[in-house]
N, CA and C of each residue as an Amber inpcrd file, in Angstrom:
protein
   216
 -34.0000000  45.6750000   4.7820000 -34.5060000  46.8620000   4.1260000
 -35.4920000  46.4970000   3.0100000 -35.1320000  45.4860000   2.2350000
 -36.0000000  45.0680000   1.1360000 -37.3460000  44.5870000   1.6510000
 -37.3050000  43.7510000   2.6710000 -38.5440000  43.2160000   3.2300000
 -39.4080000  44.3400000   3.7870000 -38.7860000  45.3190000   4.4270000
 -39.5300000  46.4570000   4.9690000 -40.2380000  47.2200000   3.8460000
 -39.5270000  47.4830000   2.7580000 -40.1630000  48.1890000   1.6410000
 -41.2890000  47.3630000   1.0370000 -41.0600000  46.0730000   0.8460000
 -42.0840000  45.2230000   0.2360000 -43.3440000  45.1600000   1.0980000
 -43.1900000  45.2540000   2.3980000 -44.3590000  45.2650000   3.2800000
 -45.0670000  46.6210000   3.2720000 -44.2940000  47.6960000   3.1340000
 -44.8640000  49.0470000   3.1420000 -45.3720000  49.5030000   1.7760000
 -44.8910000  48.9070000   0.7050000 -45.1930000  49.3720000  -0.6520000
 -46.6840000  49.5020000  -0.9460000 -47.5290000  48.5440000  -0.5810000
 -48.9550000  48.7170000  -0.8870000 -49.5550000  49.9670000  -0.2450000
 -49.1570000  50.2600000   0.9770000 -49.6640000  51.4610000   1.6530000
 -49.0970000  52.7090000   0.9900000 -47.8020000  52.6990000   0.7040000
 -47.1720000  53.8700000   0.0930000 -47.7670000  54.1860000  -1.2760000
 -48.0500000  53.1660000  -2.0620000 -48.6100000  53.4060000  -3.3910000
 -50.0870000  53.7710000  -3.3530000 -50.7880000  53.3900000  -2.3070000
 -52.2200000  53.7200000  -2.2110000 -52.4560000  55.1590000  -1.7640000
 -51.5320000  55.7190000  -1.0140000 -51.6580000  57.0990000  -0.5500000
 -50.9870000  57.9960000  -1.5910000 -51.7730000  58.8270000  -2.2530000
 -51.2810000  59.6270000  -3.3840000 -50.0650000  60.4830000  -3.0230000
 -50.0510000  61.0850000  -1.8480000 -48.9280000  61.9540000  -1.4750000
 -47.6450000  61.1720000  -1.2080000 -47.7700000  59.8820000  -0.9160000
 -46.5940000  59.0670000  -0.6250000 -46.0650000  58.3250000  -1.8550000
 -46.7740000  58.3990000  -2.9630000 -46.3500000  57.6830000  -4.1720000
 -44.9640000  58.0810000  -4.6640000 -44.6100000  59.3730000  -4.6670000
 -43.2490000  59.7040000  -5.1200000 -42.1680000  59.0650000  -4.2540000
 -42.4190000  58.9720000  -2.9630000 -41.4540000  58.3370000  -2.0650000
 -41.3320000  56.8560000  -2.4060000 -42.4710000  56.1990000  -2.5830000
 -42.4610000  54.7760000  -2.9340000 -41.7730000  54.5590000  -4.2760000
 -42.0190000  55.4550000  -5.2180000 -41.4120000  55.3450000  -6.5460000
 -39.8900000  55.4190000  -6.4540000 -39.3790000  56.3990000  -5.7350000
 -37.9270000  56.5770000  -5.6220000 -37.2920000  55.3960000  -4.8910000
 -37.8940000  54.9790000  -3.7960000 -37.3500000  53.8430000  -3.0460000
 -37.3920000  52.5730000  -3.8950000 -38.5160000  52.3310000  -4.5500000
 -38.6440000  51.1340000  -5.3750000 -37.6740000  51.1140000  -6.5420000
 -37.5320000  52.2500000  -7.2150000 -36.5920000  52.3200000  -8.3360000
 -35.1610000  52.0820000  -7.8480000 -34.8160000  52.6980000  -6.7250000
 -33.4770000  52.4970000  -6.1650000 -33.2330000  51.0590000  -5.7390000
 -34.2250000  50.4690000  -5.1010000 -34.1160000  49.0790000  -4.6650000
 -33.8730000  48.1570000  -5.8590000 -34.6540000  48.3320000  -6.9030000
 -34.5120000  47.4500000  -8.0510000 -33.2990000  47.8050000  -8.9100000
 -32.8190000  49.0310000  -8.8280000 -31.5450000  49.3620000  -9.4670000
 -30.4120000  48.5990000  -8.7860000 -30.4220000  48.5760000  -7.4630000
 -29.3810000  47.8490000  -6.7310000 -29.4690000  46.3450000  -6.9920000
 -30.6800000  45.8180000  -7.0820000 -30.8320000  44.3970000  -7.4150000
 -30.2330000  44.1270000  -8.7920000 -30.4980000  45.0070000  -9.7520000
 -29.9700000  44.8280000 -11.1100000 -28.4440000  44.8990000 -11.1280000
 -27.8760000  45.8050000 -10.3390000 -26.4210000  45.9560000 -10.3250000
 -25.7250000  44.8260000  -9.5800000 -26.3280000  44.3730000  -8.5010000
 -25.6890000  43.3510000  -7.6680000 -25.9230000  41.9280000  -8.1790000
 -27.0890000  41.6890000  -8.7330000 -27.4320000  40.3380000  -9.1950000
 -27.7510000  40.4090000 -10.6840000 -26.7430000  40.3030000 -11.4800000
 -26.8670000  40.5260000 -12.9230000 -27.9060000  39.6120000 -13.5870000
 -28.1380000  38.4380000 -13.0310000 -29.1290000  37.5300000 -13.6210000
 -30.5550000  38.0400000 -13.4500000 -30.7550000  38.9990000 -12.5590000
 -32.0990000  39.5130000 -12.3000000 -32.3690000  40.8520000 -12.9800000
 -31.5730000  41.2070000 -13.9730000 -31.7420000  42.4920000 -14.6460000
 -33.1150000  42.6120000 -15.2970000 -33.6320000  41.5370000 -15.8620000
 -34.9380000  41.6090000 -16.5230000 -36.0690000  41.7260000 -15.5070000
 -35.8870000  41.1110000 -14.3440000 -36.8550000  41.2850000 -13.2600000
 -36.9030000  42.7500000 -12.8390000 -35.7410000  43.3590000 -12.6710000
 -35.6790000  44.7650000 -12.2760000 -36.2990000  45.6630000 -13.3370000
 -36.0210000  45.3930000 -14.5930000 -36.6050000  46.1940000 -15.6740000
 -38.1250000  46.0760000 -15.6760000 -38.6190000  44.8980000 -15.4100000
 -40.0700000  44.7050000 -15.3380000 -40.6550000  45.5010000 -14.1730000
 -39.9880000  45.5010000 -13.0480000 -40.4840000  46.2470000 -11.8920000
 -40.4510000  47.7500000 -12.1610000 -39.4170000  48.2490000 -12.8550000
 -39.3700000  49.6720000 -13.2060000 -40.5720000  50.0350000 -14.0590000
 -40.9390000  49.1450000 -14.9620000 -42.1010000  49.3880000 -15.8160000
 -43.3730000  49.4700000 -14.9880000 -43.5240000  48.5750000 -14.0310000
 -44.7050000  48.6090000 -13.1720000 -44.7410000  49.8830000 -12.3300000
 -43.5880000  50.3220000 -11.8260000 -43.5500000  51.5600000 -11.0410000
 -43.9490000  52.7580000 -11.9000000 -43.5780000  52.7450000 -13.1610000
 -43.9100000  53.8530000 -14.0600000 -45.4160000  54.0140000 -14.2280000
 -46.1730000  52.9540000 -14.0130000 -47.6330000  53.0450000 -14.1200000
 -48.2430000  53.9390000 -13.0410000 -47.5230000  54.1570000 -11.9510000
 -48.0260000  54.9850000 -10.8610000 -47.7090000  56.4690000 -11.0500000
 -46.9650000  56.8100000 -12.0880000 -46.5950000  58.2020000 -12.3410000
 -47.6820000  58.8370000 -13.2020000 -48.1860000  59.9800000 -12.7560000
 -49.2560000  60.6660000 -13.4820000 -48.6800000  61.4090000 -14.6990000
 -49.5270000  61.7360000 -15.6780000 -49.0470000  62.4960000 -16.8400000
 -48.4180000  63.8410000 -16.4470000 -48.9690000  64.4890000 -15.4360000
 -48.4000000  65.7680000 -14.9910000 -46.9860000  65.5670000 -14.4520000
 -46.7810000  64.4840000 -13.7290000 -45.4470000  64.2060000 -13.1950000
 -44.4630000  63.8790000 -14.3120000 -44.9090000  63.1830000 -15.3590000
 -44.0370000  62.9120000 -16.5070000 -43.6530000  64.2130000 -17.2060000
 -44.6290000  65.1340000 -17.3530000 -44.3330000  66.4260000 -17.9830000
 -43.3280000  67.2160000 -17.1520000 -43.5240000  67.2060000 -15.8330000
 -42.5980000  67.9090000 -14.9460000 -41.1990000  67.3170000 -15.0770000
 -41.0990000  66.0000000 -15.0580000 -39.8040000  65.3350000 -15.1790000
 -39.1590000  65.6470000 -16.5300000 -39.9670000  65.6700000 -17.5900000
 -39.4460000  66.0280000 -18.9050000 -38.8860000  67.4400000 -18.9250000
 -39.5820000  68.3690000 -18.2680000 -39.0930000  69.7450000 -18.1860000
 -37.7870000  69.8440000 -17.4200000 -37.6920000  69.1130000 -16.3340000
 -36.4600000  69.1070000 -15.5340000 -35.3030000  68.5370000 -16.3500000
 -35.5460000  67.4440000 -17.0360000 -34.4810000  66.8290000 -17.8380000
 -34.0670000  67.7090000 -19.0130000 -35.0460000  68.3770000 -19.6520000
 -34.7060000  69.2980000 -20.7490000 -33.8660000  70.4610000 -20.2350000
 -34.2260000  70.9970000 -19.0780000 -33.4630000  72.1130000 -18.5110000
 -32.0490000  71.6720000 -18.1320000 -31.9120000  70.4690000 -17.6240000
 -30.5940000  69.9700000 -17.2350000 -29.7310000  69.6600000 -18.4540000
 -30.3600000  69.2840000 -19.5500000 -29.6300000  68.9200000 -20.7600000
 -28.9980000  70.1360000 -21.4220000 -29.6060000  71.3130000 -21.2400000
 -29.1120000  72.5360000 -21.9050000 -27.9480000  73.0890000 -21.2240000
């Protein structure tokens, strides 16, 4: 599964409509790496940071609104 995502990731991130899918899969993949292999937690955190670069300001605002609504 990991190898499949790593091979598909460049295409998924280049196509604007597929970026959210790549973001969710990538974040989940690196979350599992962080949980399963504790020595690689900093690698996973670095990858999360890189994935965040693909999120547009509008998407951050939308996510902030969703989180604020859920918090209330």
